[in-house]
Amino acid sequence: MILIAAADRNWGIGLNNELLTHIPADQKFFRETTTGNVVVMGRRTLESLPKGEPLKNRINIVLTGNPAFKKEGVTVVHSIEELLKEIEKYPGDSVFCIGGAKVYKELLPYCDKALITRIDEEYEADVFLPDLDALSEWSIAEESEEQTYFDLVYHFVTYKKENNNGDLTT
Ligand SMILES: NC(=O)c1ccc[n+]([C@@H]2O[C@H](COP(=O)([O-])OP(=O)(O)OC[C@H]3O[C@@H](n4cnc5c(N)ncnc54)[C@H](OP(=O)(O)O)[C@@H]3O)[C@@H](O)[C@H]2O)c1
């Protein structure tokens, strides 16, 4: 599974169930990377999407503890175990964990790659990603050149998780 997120300097990712900022090139990167693939998200992130609707042209899997939750176009799962069973149907590199904070934290052990748009700003935030730079098993495999959007500076950073032998997983 691949984690995909946009995070600020403090690994902040959202405030009041919304994103911190909208960068068109980042939205395009997210759309192009995930289209035709599987996206896994928490119920709160689904609600934060425009009109609370699932993402088009992608298989949407939503985690919730609510047994009555139903939504057209969404595969609902109620536990990590049920999710892991559901995604066995798909190749690992076609399944993207798209948040939010609770789901990133829970699924990090099952991800071997993380595509992070790292925004060089400090926003007010109430939800955060784990600091991948502080986790010894994660390291930067690739980093884009500096990108700008008006006065915002950001980078596309690919992190990979090392397996127990110290080799980079693919
Ligand atoms: N910057 C980014 O890239 C990015 C990406 C995505 C989201 N975000 C931001 O993140 C924030 C939302 O994150 P969040 O942490 O509040 O919510 P979340 O992770 O999107 O959703 C949490 C909900 O998912 C369900 N859930 C999670 N783990 C579960 C499990 N093991 N079993 C059953 N259900 C489970 C629960 O739903 P129920 O309450 O229904 O039981 C839980 O309340 C928003 O601000 C959003 O904008 C940012």
CSV table of N, CA, C and O in Angstrom, one decimal, residues 19-113:
chain,number,residue,atom,x,y,z
A,19,LEU,N,-8.6,20.5,4.4
A,19,LEU,CA,-7.2,20.6,4.1
A,19,LEU,C,-6.6,21.9,4.5
A,19,LEU,O,-7.3,22.9,4.7
A,20,LEU,N,-5.3,22.0,4.6
A,20,LEU,CA,-4.6,23.2,5.1
A,20,LEU,C,-4.6,24.3,3.9
A,20,LEU,O,-4.6,25.5,4.2
A,21,THR,N,-4.4,23.7,2.7
A,21,THR,CA,-4.3,24.6,1.5
A,21,THR,C,-4.6,23.9,0.3
A,21,THR,O,-4.7,22.6,0.3
A,22,HIS,N,-4.8,24.5,-0.8
A,22,HIS,CA,-5.1,23.9,-2.1
A,22,HIS,C,-4.0,24.3,-3.1
A,22,HIS,O,-4.0,25.5,-3.5
A,23,ILE,N,-3.2,23.4,-3.6
A,23,ILE,CA,-2.2,23.8,-4.6
A,23,ILE,C,-2.6,23.0,-5.8
A,23,ILE,O,-2.6,21.8,-5.8
A,24,PRO,N,-2.9,23.7,-6.9
A,24,PRO,CA,-3.4,23.0,-8.1
A,24,PRO,C,-2.5,21.9,-8.6
A,24,PRO,O,-3.0,20.8,-9.0
A,25,ALA,N,-1.2,22.1,-8.7
A,25,ALA,CA,-0.3,21.1,-9.2
A,25,ALA,C,-0.3,19.9,-8.3
A,25,ALA,O,-0.1,18.8,-8.7
A,26,ASP,N,-0.5,20.1,-7.0
A,26,ASP,CA,-0.6,19.0,-6.1
A,26,ASP,C,-1.9,18.2,-6.3
A,26,ASP,O,-1.9,17.0,-6.2
A,27,GLN,N,-3.0,18.9,-6.5
A,27,GLN,CA,-4.2,18.3,-6.7
A,27,GLN,C,-4.2,17.4,-8.0
A,27,GLN,O,-4.7,16.3,-8.1
A,28,LYS,N,-3.5,18.0,-9.0
A,28,LYS,CA,-3.3,17.3,-10.3
A,28,LYS,C,-2.5,16.0,-10.0
A,28,LYS,O,-2.8,14.9,-10.5
A,29,PHE,N,-1.4,16.1,-9.3
A,29,PHE,CA,-0.5,15.0,-9.0
A,29,PHE,C,-1.4,13.9,-8.3
A,29,PHE,O,-1.3,12.7,-8.6
A,30,PHE,N,-2.2,14.3,-7.3
A,30,PHE,CA,-3.0,13.4,-6.5
A,30,PHE,C,-4.0,12.7,-7.5
A,30,PHE,O,-4.1,11.4,-7.5
A,31,ARG,N,-4.6,13.5,-8.3
A,31,ARG,CA,-5.6,12.9,-9.2
A,31,ARG,C,-5.0,11.9,-10.2
A,31,ARG,O,-5.4,10.8,-10.4
A,32,GLU,N,-3.9,12.3,-10.8
A,32,GLU,CA,-3.2,11.5,-11.8
A,32,GLU,C,-2.6,10.2,-11.2
A,32,GLU,O,-2.6,9.1,-11.8
A,33,THR,N,-2.1,10.3,-10.0
A,33,THR,CA,-1.5,9.2,-9.3
A,33,THR,C,-2.6,8.1,-8.9
A,33,THR,O,-2.3,6.9,-9.0
A,34,THR,N,-3.7,8.6,-8.4
A,34,THR,CA,-4.7,7.7,-7.9
A,34,THR,C,-5.8,7.2,-8.9
A,34,THR,O,-6.4,6.2,-8.6
A,35,THR,N,-6.0,8.0,-10.0
A,35,THR,CA,-7.0,7.6,-10.9
A,35,THR,C,-6.8,6.2,-11.5
A,35,THR,O,-5.7,5.8,-11.8
A,36,GLY,N,-7.9,5.4,-11.5
A,36,GLY,CA,-7.8,4.0,-12.0
A,36,GLY,C,-7.3,3.1,-10.9
A,36,GLY,O,-7.2,1.9,-11.2
A,37,ASN,N,-7.1,3.6,-9.7
A,37,ASN,CA,-6.6,2.7,-8.6
A,37,ASN,C,-7.6,2.7,-7.5
A,37,ASN,O,-8.7,3.1,-7.6
A,38,VAL,N,-7.1,2.2,-6.4
A,38,VAL,CA,-8.0,2.0,-5.2
A,38,VAL,C,-7.5,3.1,-4.2
A,38,VAL,O,-6.3,3.3,-3.9
A,39,VAL,N,-8.5,3.8,-3.6
A,39,VAL,CA,-8.2,4.8,-2.5
A,39,VAL,C,-8.9,4.3,-1.2
A,39,VAL,O,-10.1,3.9,-1.2
A,40,VAL,N,-8.1,4.3,-0.2
A,40,VAL,CA,-8.6,3.9,1.2
A,40,VAL,C,-8.6,5.2,2.0
A,40,VAL,O,-7.6,5.9,2.1
A,41,MET,N,-9.8,5.4,2.7
A,41,MET,CA,-9.9,6.6,3.5
A,41,MET,C,-10.8,6.4,4.7
A,41,MET,O,-11.6,5.4,4.8
A,42,GLY,N,-10.6,7.3,5.7
A,42,GLY,CA,-11.5,7.3,6.9
A,42,GLY,C,-12.8,7.9,6.5
A,42,GLY,O,-12.9,8.8,5.6
A,43,ARG,N,-13.8,7.7,7.4
A,43,ARG,CA,-15.2,8.3,7.1
A,43,ARG,C,-15.1,9.8,7.2
A,43,ARG,O,-15.8,10.5,6.4
A,44,ARG,N,-14.3,10.3,8.0
A,44,ARG,CA,-14.2,11.8,8.1
A,44,ARG,C,-13.6,12.4,6.9
A,44,ARG,O,-14.0,13.5,6.4
A,45,THR,N,-12.6,11.7,6.3
A,45,THR,CA,-12.0,12.3,5.0
A,45,THR,C,-13.1,12.2,3.9
A,45,THR,O,-13.2,13.1,3.1
A,46,LEU,N,-13.9,11.1,3.8
A,46,LEU,CA,-14.9,11.0,2.8
A,46,LEU,C,-15.8,12.3,3.0
A,46,LEU,O,-16.2,12.9,2.0
A,47,GLU,N,-16.2,12.6,4.2
A,47,GLU,CA,-17.1,13.7,4.5
A,47,GLU,C,-16.4,15.1,4.1
A,47,GLU,O,-17.1,16.0,3.8
A,48,SER,N,-15.1,15.1,4.1
A,48,SER,CA,-14.4,16.4,3.8
A,48,SER,C,-14.3,16.6,2.3
A,48,SER,O,-14.0,17.7,1.8
A,49,LEU,N,-14.6,15.6,1.5
A,49,LEU,CA,-14.5,15.7,0.0
A,49,LEU,C,-15.7,16.5,-0.5
A,49,LEU,O,-16.8,16.6,0.2
A,50,PRO,N,-15.6,17.1,-1.7
A,50,PRO,CA,-16.7,17.9,-2.2
A,50,PRO,C,-18.0,17.2,-2.2
A,50,PRO,O,-18.1,16.1,-2.7
A,51,LYS,N,-19.0,17.7,-1.5
A,51,LYS,CA,-20.4,17.1,-1.3
A,51,LYS,C,-20.3,15.8,-0.6
A,51,LYS,O,-21.3,15.0,-0.7
A,52,GLY,N,-19.2,15.4,0.0
A,52,GLY,CA,-19.1,14.2,0.7
A,52,GLY,C,-19.1,13.0,-0.3
A,52,GLY,O,-19.5,11.8,0.2
A,53,GLU,N,-18.8,13.2,-1.5
A,53,GLU,CA,-18.9,12.2,-2.5
A,53,GLU,C,-17.6,11.5,-2.8
A,53,GLU,O,-16.6,12.1,-2.7
A,54,PRO,N,-17.7,10.1,-3.1
A,54,PRO,CA,-16.4,9.4,-3.4
A,54,PRO,C,-15.7,10.0,-4.6
A,54,PRO,O,-16.3,10.7,-5.4
A,55,LEU,N,-14.4,9.7,-4.7
A,55,LEU,CA,-13.6,10.2,-5.8
A,55,LEU,C,-13.9,9.4,-7.1
A,55,LEU,O,-14.0,8.2,-7.1
A,56,LYS,N,-14.1,10.2,-8.2
A,56,LYS,CA,-14.5,9.5,-9.5
A,56,LYS,C,-13.3,8.7,-10.0
A,56,LYS,O,-12.2,9.0,-9.9
A,57,ASN,N,-13.7,7.7,-10.8
A,57,ASN,CA,-12.8,6.8,-11.5
A,57,ASN,C,-11.7,6.1,-10.6
A,57,ASN,O,-10.6,5.9,-11.0
A,58,ARG,N,-12.1,5.9,-9.4
A,58,ARG,CA,-11.3,5.2,-8.5
A,58,ARG,C,-12.2,4.3,-7.6
A,58,ARG,O,-13.4,4.6,-7.4
A,59,ILE,N,-11.7,3.1,-7.2
A,59,ILE,CA,-12.4,2.3,-6.2
A,59,ILE,C,-12.2,2.9,-4.8
A,59,ILE,O,-11.1,3.1,-4.4
A,60,ASN,N,-13.3,3.3,-4.2
A,60,ASN,CA,-13.3,4.0,-2.9
A,60,ASN,C,-13.6,3.1,-1.8
A,60,ASN,O,-14.7,2.5,-1.8
A,61,ILE,N,-12.7,2.9,-0.9
A,61,ILE,CA,-12.9,2.0,0.3
A,61,ILE,C,-12.9,3.0,1.5
A,61,ILE,O,-11.9,3.7,1.7
A,62,VAL,N,-13.9,2.9,2.3
A,62,VAL,CA,-14.0,3.8,3.5
A,62,VAL,C,-14.1,3.0,4.8
A,62,VAL,O,-14.9,2.0,4.9
A,63,LEU,N,-13.3,3.4,5.7
A,63,LEU,CA,-13.3,2.8,7.1
A,63,LEU,C,-14.3,3.5,8.0
A,63,LEU,O,-14.3,4.7,8.0
A,64,THR,N,-15.2,2.8,8.6
A,64,THR,CA,-16.0,3.4,9.7
A,64,THR,C,-16.4,2.3,10.7
A,64,THR,O,-16.4,1.1,10.4
A,65,GLY,N,-16.6,2.7,11.9
A,65,GLY,CA,-17.1,1.8,12.9
A,65,GLY,C,-18.6,1.7,13.0
A,65,GLY,O,-19.1,0.9,13.7
A,66,ASN,N,-19.2,2.4,12.1
A,66,ASN,CA,-20.7,2.5,12.1
A,66,ASN,C,-21.3,1.4,11.2
A,66,ASN,O,-21.1,1.4,10.0
A,67,PRO,N,-21.9,0.3,11.8
A,67,PRO,CA,-22.4,-0.8,11.0
A,67,PRO,C,-23.5,-0.4,10.0
A,67,PRO,O,-23.7,-1.1,9.0
A,68,ALA,N,-24.1,0.7,10.3
A,68,ALA,CA,-25.3,1.1,9.4
A,68,ALA,C,-24.8,2.0,8.2
A,68,ALA,O,-25.6,2.4,7.4
A,69,PHE,N,-23.5,2.4,8.2
A,69,PHE,CA,-23.1,3.4,7.2
A,69,PHE,C,-23.1,2.8,5.8
A,69,PHE,O,-22.6,1.7,5.6
A,70,LYS,N,-23.7,3.5,4.9
A,70,LYS,CA,-23.8,3.1,3.5
A,70,LYS,C,-23.7,4.3,2.6
A,70,LYS,O,-24.2,5.4,3.0
A,71,LYS,N,-23.0,4.1,1.5
A,71,LYS,CA,-22.9,5.3,0.5
A,71,LYS,C,-22.7,4.7,-0.8
A,71,LYS,O,-21.9,3.8,-1.0
A,72,GLU,N,-23.5,5.2,-1.8
A,72,GLU,CA,-23.3,4.7,-3.2
A,72,GLU,C,-21.9,5.0,-3.7
A,72,GLU,O,-21.4,6.0,-3.5
A,73,GLY,N,-21.4,4.0,-4.3
A,73,GLY,CA,-20.0,4.1,-4.9
A,73,GLY,C,-18.9,3.9,-3.9
A,73,GLY,O,-17.7,4.2,-4.2
A,74,VAL,N,-19.3,3.4,-2.7
A,74,VAL,CA,-18.3,3.2,-1.7
A,74,VAL,C,-18.3,1.8,-1.2
A,74,VAL,O,-19.4,1.3,-0.9
A,75,THR,N,-17.1,1.2,-1.1
A,75,THR,CA,-17.0,-0.1,-0.4
A,75,THR,C,-16.7,0.2,1.1
A,75,THR,O,-15.7,0.9,1.4
A,76,VAL,N,-17.6,-0.2,2.0
A,76,VAL,CA,-17.4,0.1,3.4
A,76,VAL,C,-16.8,-1.1,4.1
A,76,VAL,O,-17.2,-2.2,4.0
A,77,VAL,N,-15.8,-0.7,4.9
A,77,VAL,CA,-15.1,-1.8,5.8
A,77,VAL,C,-15.1,-1.2,7.3
A,77,VAL,O,-15.2,0.0,7.5
A,78,HIS,N,-15.2,-2.2,8.2
A,78,HIS,CA,-15.4,-1.8,9.6
A,78,HIS,C,-14.2,-2.0,10.5
A,78,HIS,O,-14.3,-1.8,11.7
A,79,SER,N,-13.1,-2.5,10.0
A,79,SER,CA,-11.9,-2.8,10.8
A,79,SER,C,-10.7,-2.9,9.9
A,79,SER,O,-10.9,-3.0,8.6
A,80,ILE,N,-9.5,-2.8,10.5
A,80,ILE,CA,-8.3,-2.9,9.7
A,80,ILE,C,-8.2,-4.3,9.1
A,80,ILE,O,-7.9,-4.5,7.9
A,81,GLU,N,-8.7,-5.3,9.9
A,81,GLU,CA,-8.6,-6.7,9.4
A,81,GLU,C,-9.5,-6.8,8.1
A,81,GLU,O,-9.1,-7.5,7.2
A,82,GLU,N,-10.7,-6.3,8.2
A,82,GLU,CA,-11.6,-6.3,7.0
A,82,GLU,C,-11.0,-5.6,5.9
A,82,GLU,O,-11.2,-6.0,4.7
A,83,LEU,N,-10.4,-4.5,6.1
A,83,LEU,CA,-9.8,-3.7,5.0
A,83,LEU,C,-8.7,-4.6,4.4
A,83,LEU,O,-8.6,-4.7,3.1
A,84,LEU,N,-7.8,-5.2,5.2
A,84,LEU,CA,-6.7,-5.9,4.6
A,84,LEU,C,-7.2,-7.1,3.8
A,84,LEU,O,-6.6,-7.4,2.8
A,85,LYS,N,-8.3,-7.7,4.2
A,85,LYS,CA,-8.9,-8.8,3.4
A,85,LYS,C,-9.4,-8.2,2.1
A,85,LYS,O,-9.2,-8.8,1.0
A,86,GLU,N,-10.1,-7.1,2.2
A,86,GLU,CA,-10.7,-6.5,1.0
A,86,GLU,C,-9.6,-6.1,-0.1
A,86,GLU,O,-9.8,-6.3,-1.3
A,87,ILE,N,-8.4,-5.6,0.4
A,87,ILE,CA,-7.4,-5.1,-0.6
A,87,ILE,C,-6.6,-6.2,-1.1
A,87,ILE,O,-5.8,-6.0,-2.0
A,88,GLU,N,-6.8,-7.4,-0.6
A,88,GLU,CA,-6.0,-8.6,-1.1
A,88,GLU,C,-6.4,-8.8,-2.6
A,88,GLU,O,-5.6,-9.4,-3.4
A,89,LYS,N,-7.5,-8.3,-3.0
A,89,LYS,CA,-8.0,-8.4,-4.4
A,89,LYS,C,-7.1,-7.6,-5.4
A,89,LYS,O,-7.2,-7.8,-6.6
A,90,TYR,N,-6.4,-6.6,-4.9
A,90,TYR,CA,-5.7,-5.7,-5.7
A,90,TYR,C,-4.2,-5.7,-5.5
A,90,TYR,O,-3.7,-6.0,-4.4
A,91,PRO,N,-3.4,-5.4,-6.6
A,91,PRO,CA,-1.9,-5.3,-6.4
A,91,PRO,C,-1.6,-4.2,-5.4
A,91,PRO,O,-2.2,-3.2,-5.4
A,92,GLY,N,-0.6,-4.5,-4.5
A,92,GLY,CA,-0.2,-3.5,-3.5
A,92,GLY,C,0.1,-2.1,-4.0
A,92,GLY,O,-0.2,-1.1,-3.3
A,93,ASP,N,0.7,-2.0,-5.2
A,93,ASP,CA,1.1,-0.7,-5.7
A,93,ASP,C,-0.1,0.0,-6.4
A,93,ASP,O,0.1,1.1,-6.9
A,94,SER,N,-1.3,-0.6,-6.3
A,94,SER,CA,-2.5,0.1,-6.8
A,94,SER,C,-3.4,0.6,-5.7
A,94,SER,O,-4.5,1.1,-6.0
A,95,VAL,N,-3.0,0.4,-4.5
A,95,VAL,CA,-3.8,0.8,-3.3
A,95,VAL,C,-3.2,1.9,-2.6
A,95,VAL,O,-2.0,1.8,-2.1
A,96,PHE,N,-3.9,3.0,-2.5
A,96,PHE,CA,-3.4,4.3,-1.9
A,96,PHE,C,-4.2,4.6,-0.7
A,96,PHE,O,-5.4,4.7,-0.7
A,97,CYS,N,-3.4,4.8,0.4
A,97,CYS,CA,-4.0,5.3,1.7
A,97,CYS,C,-4.1,6.8,1.6
A,97,CYS,O,-3.0,7.5,1.5
A,98,ILE,N,-5.3,7.4,1.5
A,98,ILE,CA,-5.4,8.8,1.3
A,98,ILE,C,-5.8,9.6,2.6
A,98,ILE,O,-6.2,10.8,2.5
A,99,GLY,N,-5.8,9.0,3.7
A,99,GLY,CA,-6.0,9.7,5.0
A,99,GLY,C,-7.4,9.4,5.6
A,99,GLY,O,-8.1,8.5,5.2
A,100,GLY,N,-7.7,10.2,6.6
A,100,GLY,CA,-6.9,11.3,7.2
A,100,GLY,C,-6.0,10.8,8.3
A,100,GLY,O,-5.4,9.7,8.2
A,101,ALA,N,-5.8,11.6,9.3
A,101,ALA,CA,-4.7,11.4,10.3
A,101,ALA,C,-4.9,10.0,11.0
A,101,ALA,O,-3.9,9.3,11.1
A,102,LYS,N,-6.1,9.7,11.4
A,102,LYS,CA,-6.3,8.4,12.1
A,102,LYS,C,-5.9,7.2,11.2
A,102,LYS,O,-5.2,6.3,11.6
A,103,VAL,N,-6.4,7.3,10.0
A,103,VAL,CA,-6.1,6.2,9.1
A,103,VAL,C,-4.7,6.1,8.6
A,103,VAL,O,-4.1,5.1,8.5
A,104,TYR,N,-4.0,7.3,8.4
A,104,TYR,CA,-2.6,7.2,8.1
A,104,TYR,C,-1.8,6.5,9.2
A,104,TYR,O,-1.0,5.7,8.9
A,105,LYS,N,-2.1,6.9,10.4
A,105,LYS,CA,-1.4,6.3,11.6
A,105,LYS,C,-1.6,4.8,11.7
A,105,LYS,O,-0.7,4.1,11.8
A,106,GLU,N,-2.9,4.4,11.5
A,106,GLU,CA,-3.2,3.0,11.6
A,106,GLU,C,-2.6,2.2,10.4
A,106,GLU,O,-2.2,1.0,10.6
A,107,LEU,N,-2.5,2.8,9.3
A,107,LEU,CA,-2.1,2.0,8.1
A,107,LEU,C,-0.6,2.1,7.7
A,107,LEU,O,-0.1,1.4,6.9
A,108,LEU,N,0.1,3.0,8.4
A,108,LEU,CA,1.5,3.2,8.2
A,108,LEU,C,2.3,1.9,8.2
A,108,LEU,O,3.1,1.6,7.3
A,109,PRO,N,2.0,1.0,9.2
A,109,PRO,CA,2.7,-0.3,9.2
A,109,PRO,C,2.5,-1.1,7.9
A,109,PRO,O,3.3,-2.0,7.7
A,110,TYR,N,1.4,-0.9,7.2
A,110,TYR,CA,1.1,-1.7,6.0
A,110,TYR,C,1.5,-1.0,4.7
A,110,TYR,O,1.3,-1.5,3.6
A,111,CYS,N,2.1,0.2,4.8
A,111,CYS,CA,2.6,1.0,3.7
A,111,CYS,C,4.1,0.8,3.5
A,111,CYS,O,4.8,0.7,4.5
A,112,ASP,N,4.5,0.7,2.2
A,112,ASP,CA,6.0,0.6,2.0
A,112,ASP,C,6.5,1.8,1.3
A,112,ASP,O,7.7,1.9,1.0
A,113,LYS,N,5.6,2.7,0.9
A,113,LYS,CA,6.0,3.9,0.2
A,113,LYS,C,5.1,5.0,0.6
A,113,LYS,O,3.9,4.8,0.9
